[in-house]
Each structure stands twice: as C-alpha cells, then as structure tokens.
DNA sequence: GCCAACGTTGGC
DNA sequence: GCCAACGTTGGC
C-alpha cells in the first residue's frame, strides 16, 4: 500500500465534484516526475486531495480505483481513476504543514510545483491525526 | 550536451 | 495580479 497526494484547484475540480461524479479520470498530468508517480500507483492506494491556489490545504482522502492507463487526451501520458474516500474532519493547511518540523521534508514543501507526489506512511498517519483535532 | 528563453505553476 | 521557482524546448 502506497500513499500519495494529488493537487487540484477547487474552481477547476473540487471534492464536491468528485463526490457528485462518484469517480473521475485523473488526467492532464504533463510532468515526467508526476507521470512516474501515477505509474507507480496501485489499485486501492490512498491519496490526499489537496487544494492549490484557493484553499491551500489537504481537504480529503481519495482512493485509486484504476491503475495507470494511457491519457485519453494524449497517449504519451498516463491517467489513473480515483474515487472519493473520506472528507477530512478539518482541512490541514499548507501553513500548518510548513510549520511542523515532522512534515518539513514533504514534497509539498520542498517541491511545491509537483502535482502528483508520494507521501510517506508516517506522514500520512500524522496528517490524518492532525485533521482529527 | 549546454544553456538561454520561454511557459506554467502556485504561493503570497 | 505579481513574481519566484521550476520544467521544457530549441538553437547552437
């Protein structure tokens, strides 16, 4: 089981949209590092759903429901399918993550532009605990 | 193969 | 809305 983090701008595609759609194709990733991460995803893996620009916080958890397949819009790239898992009790903001020494090594902090990134199991658990507060 | 120019992302 | 950081492209 691996853990991930995917970014979305809430005006473009929000958690509410995902809940409404039941599942969605996570495509449009045009970055090699992010593509490699998509390819490494396994069915059943969990990922945080992060709002960039507006919100700047981890708001929910999603599940990978289909492993990497060619991006329907461009076969040189790949997409996965995700479905909603749970909405966090409280969002965990970027400011909180940056301020926490345990999370300072997350790609979200060190490589803020990467749109699909791995999360360590201990980071995943720790953030979940933070969201319960 | 280097690097300048350009485009895009995302925090502020 | 601005701009810094990063990734990609293309000329040499």
PDB file of C-alpha atoms in Angstrom, chain A residues 1-8 26 29 32-51 57-68 78 80-83 85-86 88 97 106-108 114-125 127-128:
ATOM      1  CA  UNK A   1       0.000   0.000   0.000  1.00  0.00           C
ATOM      2  CA  UNK A   2       1.384   3.350  -1.033  1.00  0.00           C
ATOM      3  CA  UNK A   3       0.266   6.841  -0.211  1.00  0.00           C
ATOM      4  CA  UNK A   4       0.100   9.844  -2.494  1.00  0.00           C
ATOM      5  CA  UNK A   5      -1.004  13.402  -2.764  1.00  0.00           C
ATOM      6  CA  UNK A   6      -2.769  14.911  -5.741  1.00  0.00           C
ATOM      7  CA  UNK A   7      -3.474  18.573  -6.314  1.00  0.00           C
ATOM      8  CA  UNK A   8      -6.475  20.269  -7.742  1.00  0.00           C
ATOM      9  CA  UNK A  26      -7.160  11.922 -13.186  1.00  0.00           C
ATOM     10  CA  UNK A  29      -0.670  15.482 -15.920  1.00  0.00           C
ATOM     11  CA  UNK A  32       7.605  13.475 -16.062  1.00  0.00           C
ATOM     12  CA  UNK A  33       8.050  13.127 -12.327  1.00  0.00           C
ATOM     13  CA  UNK A  34       4.322  13.273 -11.764  1.00  0.00           C
ATOM     14  CA  UNK A  35       3.792  10.739 -14.539  1.00  0.00           C
ATOM     15  CA  UNK A  36       6.200   8.318 -12.891  1.00  0.00           C
ATOM     16  CA  UNK A  37       4.255   8.662  -9.682  1.00  0.00           C
ATOM     17  CA  UNK A  38       0.994   7.968 -11.496  1.00  0.00           C
ATOM     18  CA  UNK A  39       2.502   4.829 -12.987  1.00  0.00           C
ATOM     19  CA  UNK A  40       3.604   3.621  -9.563  1.00  0.00           C
ATOM     20  CA  UNK A  41       0.090   3.837  -8.138  1.00  0.00           C
ATOM     21  CA  UNK A  42      -1.714   0.607  -7.333  1.00  0.00           C
ATOM     22  CA  UNK A  43      -5.411  -0.025  -7.101  1.00  0.00           C
ATOM     23  CA  UNK A  44      -6.510   0.583  -3.526  1.00  0.00           C
ATOM     24  CA  UNK A  45      -3.724   3.076  -2.748  1.00  0.00           C
ATOM     25  CA  UNK A  46      -4.843   6.150  -0.886  1.00  0.00           C
ATOM     26  CA  UNK A  47      -4.082   9.745  -1.749  1.00  0.00           C
ATOM     27  CA  UNK A  48      -4.643  13.101  -0.143  1.00  0.00           C
ATOM     28  CA  UNK A  49      -6.692  15.595  -2.106  1.00  0.00           C
ATOM     29  CA  UNK A  50      -5.012  18.982  -1.917  1.00  0.00           C
ATOM     30  CA  UNK A  51      -6.424  22.348  -2.936  1.00  0.00           C
ATOM     31  CA  UNK A  57      -4.940  22.699   2.281  1.00  0.00           C
ATOM     32  CA  UNK A  58      -5.357  18.962   2.302  1.00  0.00           C
ATOM     33  CA  UNK A  59      -9.099  18.532   2.461  1.00  0.00           C
ATOM     34  CA  UNK A  60      -9.887  14.902   1.786  1.00  0.00           C
ATOM     35  CA  UNK A  61      -8.724  11.380   1.043  1.00  0.00           C
ATOM     36  CA  UNK A  62      -9.294   9.566  -2.225  1.00  0.00           C
ATOM     37  CA  UNK A  63      -8.698   6.010  -3.372  1.00  0.00           C
ATOM     38  CA  UNK A  64      -7.002   4.882  -6.567  1.00  0.00           C
ATOM     39  CA  UNK A  65      -9.704   2.834  -8.312  1.00  0.00           C
ATOM     40  CA  UNK A  66      -7.891   2.138 -11.572  1.00  0.00           C
ATOM     41  CA  UNK A  67      -4.163   1.907 -12.220  1.00  0.00           C
ATOM     42  CA  UNK A  68      -2.331   3.914 -14.868  1.00  0.00           C
ATOM     43  CA  UNK A  78      -0.980   8.462 -18.408  1.00  0.00           C
ATOM     44  CA  UNK A  80      -5.481   6.991 -13.261  1.00  0.00           C
ATOM     45  CA  UNK A  81      -9.015   6.783 -11.964  1.00  0.00           C
ATOM     46  CA  UNK A  82      -9.812   7.955  -8.447  1.00  0.00           C
ATOM     47  CA  UNK A  83     -12.874   7.793  -6.269  1.00  0.00           C
ATOM     48  CA  UNK A  85     -12.840   8.086   0.212  1.00  0.00           C
ATOM     49  CA  UNK A  86     -13.411  10.469   3.094  1.00  0.00           C
ATOM     50  CA  UNK A  88     -11.317  15.192   6.495  1.00  0.00           C
ATOM     51  CA  UNK A  97       2.399  21.595   7.263  1.00  0.00           C
ATOM     52  CA  UNK A 106       7.272  16.598   2.333  1.00  0.00           C
ATOM     53  CA  UNK A 107       7.373  17.227  -1.403  1.00  0.00           C
ATOM     54  CA  UNK A 108       4.510  19.646  -0.856  1.00  0.00           C
ATOM     55  CA  UNK A 114       4.863  18.740  -8.327  1.00  0.00           C
ATOM     56  CA  UNK A 115       1.201  17.910  -8.853  1.00  0.00           C
ATOM     57  CA  UNK A 116       1.321  14.186  -8.027  1.00  0.00           C
ATOM     58  CA  UNK A 117       3.637  13.254  -5.213  1.00  0.00           C
ATOM     59  CA  UNK A 118       4.356  10.347  -2.862  1.00  0.00           C
ATOM     60  CA  UNK A 119       3.622  10.627   0.857  1.00  0.00           C
ATOM     61  CA  UNK A 120       5.384   8.518   3.471  1.00  0.00           C
ATOM     62  CA  UNK A 121       3.099   6.282   5.572  1.00  0.00           C
ATOM     63  CA  UNK A 122       4.161   8.060   8.769  1.00  0.00           C
ATOM     64  CA  UNK A 123       3.407  11.433   7.194  1.00  0.00           C
ATOM     65  CA  UNK A 124       0.050  10.162   6.022  1.00  0.00           C
ATOM     66  CA  UNK A 125      -0.890   8.930   9.504  1.00  0.00           C
ATOM     67  CA  UNK A 127      -1.630  14.343   8.851  1.00  0.00           C
ATOM     68  CA  UNK A 128      -4.727  12.230   9.410  1.00  0.00           C
TER      69      UNK A 128
END
